[in-house]
Short mmCIF file of N, CA and C in Angstrom, two decimals:
data_model
loop_
_atom_site.label_atom_id
_atom_site.label_comp_id
_atom_site.label_asym_id
_atom_site.label_seq_id
_atom_site.Cartn_x
_atom_site.Cartn_y
_atom_site.Cartn_z
N MET A 37 139.92 218.02 39.65
CA MET A 37 140.23 216.78 39.93
C MET A 37 141.85 215.76 39.95
N THR A 38 142.44 215.68 40.68
CA THR A 38 144.52 215.15 40.47
C THR A 38 144.11 213.68 40.22
N ILE A 39 144.59 212.97 39.46
CA ILE A 39 144.61 211.63 38.80
C ILE A 39 145.78 211.46 39.71
N PRO A 40 145.37 210.21 40.06
CA PRO A 40 146.63 209.70 41.11
C PRO A 40 148.20 208.93 40.83
N ARG A 41 149.02 209.31 40.44
CA ARG A 41 151.08 209.26 40.07
C ARG A 41 150.91 207.19 39.98
N ARG A 42 150.88 207.29 38.73
CA ARG A 42 150.71 205.61 38.34
C ARG A 42 152.69 204.99 38.93
N THR A 43 151.96 204.63 39.48
CA THR A 43 154.03 203.65 40.01
C THR A 43 153.91 202.41 40.01
N TYR A 44 153.08 201.74 40.04
CA TYR A 44 152.74 199.86 39.41
C TYR A 44 153.08 199.96 38.29
N ARG A 45 153.80 199.32 37.96
CA ARG A 45 154.44 198.92 36.26
C ARG A 45 153.70 196.86 36.44
N LEU A 46 152.96 196.85 35.60
CA LEU A 46 152.83 195.71 35.55
C LEU A 46 153.24 194.99 34.48
N GLN A 47 153.85 194.00 34.09
CA GLN A 47 154.13 193.13 32.07
C GLN A 47 152.85 192.12 31.76
N ILE A 48 152.66 191.84 30.90
CA ILE A 48 151.55 190.80 30.10
C ILE A 48 152.93 190.25 28.62
N MET A 49 152.65 189.25 28.12
CA MET A 49 152.96 188.49 28.02
C MET A 49 151.54 188.15 26.95
N LEU A 50 151.73 188.89 25.83
CA LEU A 50 150.21 188.61 24.01
C LEU A 50 151.00 188.29 22.89
N ASN A 51 150.72 186.96 22.43
CA ASN A 51 150.94 186.32 21.43
C ASN A 51 151.16 188.47 19.88
N ALA A 52 152.09 187.36 18.76
CA ALA A 52 151.13 188.47 17.83
C ALA A 52 150.10 188.69 17.48
N ASP A 53 149.42 187.73 17.05
CA ASP A 53 148.05 188.10 17.28
C ASP A 53 146.34 188.94 17.95
N GLU A 54 147.24 188.43 19.32
CA GLU A 54 146.17 188.92 20.40
C GLU A 54 147.20 190.54 20.11
N LEU A 55 148.62 190.61 19.71
CA LEU A 55 148.49 192.41 19.74
C LEU A 55 148.05 192.85 18.76
N ALA A 56 147.65 192.31 17.96
CA ALA A 56 147.36 193.33 16.83
C ALA A 56 146.13 193.38 17.20
N VAL A 57 145.27 192.69 17.37
CA VAL A 57 144.02 192.83 17.87
C VAL A 57 144.14 194.04 19.56
N LEU A 58 144.89 194.01 20.03
CA LEU A 58 145.18 195.44 21.20
C LEU A 58 145.18 196.55 20.02
N ASP A 59 146.09 196.34 19.15
CA ASP A 59 146.34 197.78 18.42
C ASP A 59 145.20 198.07 17.39
N ALA A 60 144.05 197.32 16.87
CA ALA A 60 143.87 198.13 15.83
C ALA A 60 142.40 198.68 16.68
N TRP A 61 141.77 197.80 17.57
CA TRP A 61 141.53 198.34 18.48
C TRP A 61 141.41 200.00 19.12
N ARG A 62 142.98 199.65 19.77
CA ARG A 62 143.92 200.83 20.37
C ARG A 62 143.20 202.00 19.07
N PHE A 63 143.88 201.71 17.76
CA PHE A 63 143.70 202.53 16.62
C PHE A 63 142.64 203.14 16.55
N GLU A 64 141.92 202.25 16.78
CA GLU A 64 140.30 202.87 15.97
C GLU A 64 139.98 203.58 16.78
N ARG A 65 140.31 203.84 18.13
CA ARG A 65 139.38 205.22 19.20
C ARG A 65 140.61 206.39 19.47
N ARG A 66 142.05 206.21 18.08
CA ARG A 66 143.03 207.74 19.23
C ARG A 66 143.36 207.37 20.25
N MET A 67 143.87 205.47 20.49
CA MET A 67 144.19 206.23 21.90
C MET A 67 145.90 205.81 22.11
N PRO A 68 146.30 207.58 22.92
CA PRO A 68 147.98 207.14 22.92
C PRO A 68 148.72 206.59 23.17
N SER A 69 147.49 205.36 24.08
CA SER A 69 149.05 203.98 24.27
C SER A 69 148.48 203.06 24.37
N ARG A 70 149.45 201.79 24.12
CA ARG A 70 148.90 200.54 23.90
C ARG A 70 148.61 200.25 26.07
N SER A 71 149.38 200.88 27.03
CA SER A 71 148.76 201.11 28.36
C SER A 71 147.52 201.83 28.47
N ASP A 72 146.98 203.09 27.80
CA ASP A 72 146.16 203.91 28.08
C ASP A 72 145.70 202.00 27.42
N ALA A 73 145.27 201.63 25.85
CA ALA A 73 143.85 201.04 25.58
C ALA A 73 143.83 199.66 26.74
N VAL A 74 144.47 199.41 27.86
CA VAL A 74 144.33 198.12 28.01
C VAL A 74 143.71 198.40 29.62
N ARG A 75 144.36 200.37 30.59
CA ARG A 75 143.72 200.43 31.11
C ARG A 75 142.01 200.40 30.63
N GLU A 76 142.06 200.20 29.67
CA GLU A 76 140.25 201.44 29.23
C GLU A 76 139.61 199.40 29.04
N LEU A 77 140.00 199.11 28.41
CA LEU A 77 139.58 197.47 28.27
C LEU A 77 139.58 197.05 29.75
N MET A 78 139.94 197.39 30.51
CA MET A 78 140.44 196.71 32.54
C MET A 78 138.79 197.20 32.55
N ARG A 79 139.05 198.17 32.58
CA ARG A 79 137.64 199.65 33.03
C ARG A 79 136.36 198.65 32.12
N LEU A 80 136.74 198.83 31.12
CA LEU A 80 135.11 198.08 29.87
C LEU A 80 134.90 196.59 31.15
N GLY A 81 135.15 195.92 30.68
CA GLY A 81 135.60 194.31 31.37
C GLY A 81 135.04 194.72 33.35
N GLN A 82 135.61 195.16 34.04
CA GLN A 82 134.73 196.03 35.41
C GLN A 82 133.34 195.99 35.14
N ASP A 83 132.27 197.00 34.16
CA ASP A 83 131.35 197.18 34.11
C ASP A 83 130.84 196.20 33.22
N ALA A 84 131.45 195.15 32.26
CA ALA A 84 130.52 194.29 31.99
C ALA A 84 130.09 193.45 32.97
N PRO A 85 129.04 192.51 32.46
CA PRO A 85 127.87 191.95 33.37
C PRO A 85 128.52 190.32 33.07
N GLY A 86 128.26 189.57 33.82
CA GLY A 86 128.71 188.11 34.07
C GLY A 86 129.54 188.31 35.36
N ASP A 87 129.52 186.49 35.52
CA ASP A 87 130.55 186.17 36.21
C ASP A 87 131.74 185.64 35.53
N SER A 88 132.72 186.22 36.28
CA SER A 88 134.86 185.69 35.40
C SER A 88 134.48 184.74 36.38
N ALA A 89 133.79 183.62 37.17
CA ALA A 89 133.98 183.22 38.50
C ALA A 89 134.00 181.65 37.83
N GLU A 90 133.09 181.89 36.54
CA GLU A 90 132.27 180.48 36.05
C GLU A 90 133.87 180.31 34.99
N TRP A 91 134.55 180.99 34.86
CA TRP A 91 135.71 180.68 33.66
C TRP A 91 136.90 179.39 34.07
N PRO A 92 137.47 179.45 33.15
CA PRO A 92 138.40 178.28 33.90
C PRO A 92 139.41 179.04 34.54
N ALA A 93 140.57 178.33 34.72
CA ALA A 93 141.61 178.51 35.66
C ALA A 93 142.45 178.95 35.19
N LYS A 94 143.46 178.01 34.06
CA LYS A 94 144.17 177.92 33.86
C LYS A 94 144.71 178.75 33.06
N SER A 95 145.37 179.72 32.76
CA SER A 95 146.42 181.14 32.60
C SER A 95 146.03 181.00 30.44
N ALA A 96 145.35 179.67 30.12
CA ALA A 96 146.29 178.95 29.11
C ALA A 96 144.50 179.44 27.42
N ASP A 97 143.57 179.30 29.10
CA ASP A 97 142.33 179.08 28.75
C ASP A 97 141.98 180.94 28.09
N PHE A 98 142.99 182.20 28.47
CA PHE A 98 142.60 182.73 28.89
C PHE A 98 142.83 184.00 28.03
N GLY A 99 142.04 184.75 26.62
CA GLY A 99 142.97 185.64 25.44
C GLY A 99 142.05 186.24 25.20
N ILE A 100 142.60 187.08 23.83
CA ILE A 100 141.89 188.43 23.16
C ILE A 100 140.86 187.81 22.28
N ILE A 101 141.47 186.81 21.39
CA ILE A 101 141.03 186.74 20.07
C ILE A 101 140.29 185.16 20.38
N ASP A 102 140.14 184.51 20.46
CA ASP A 102 138.80 184.07 21.42
C ASP A 102 137.94 183.63 22.44
N PRO A 103 136.37 184.14 22.03
CA PRO A 103 135.16 184.25 22.88
C PRO A 103 135.17 183.59 23.75
N PRO A 104 134.92 184.78 25.30
CA PRO A 104 134.48 184.25 26.50
C PRO A 104 133.83 182.61 26.62
N ILE A 105 134.44 181.34 27.69
CA ILE A 105 133.43 180.55 27.43
C ILE A 105 132.02 180.81 27.89
N ASP A 106 130.87 180.62 27.39
CA ASP A 106 130.02 180.58 28.43
C ASP A 106 129.52 179.60 29.54
#
């Protein structure tokens, strides 16, 4: 199976605490790069139960430190 070439770049901004959480998660799983960790987290998020339409729509309401809003 051939993996499609990655031709799109996505830039995200994280604060120091969010980056520390991402790096800890990545190193715990021995992932080779932050990009690989973010792709895996996106895959896991797609497979997770729940409806994201219930979440607030403001960018400031989303983060990786605080739990999702119930």
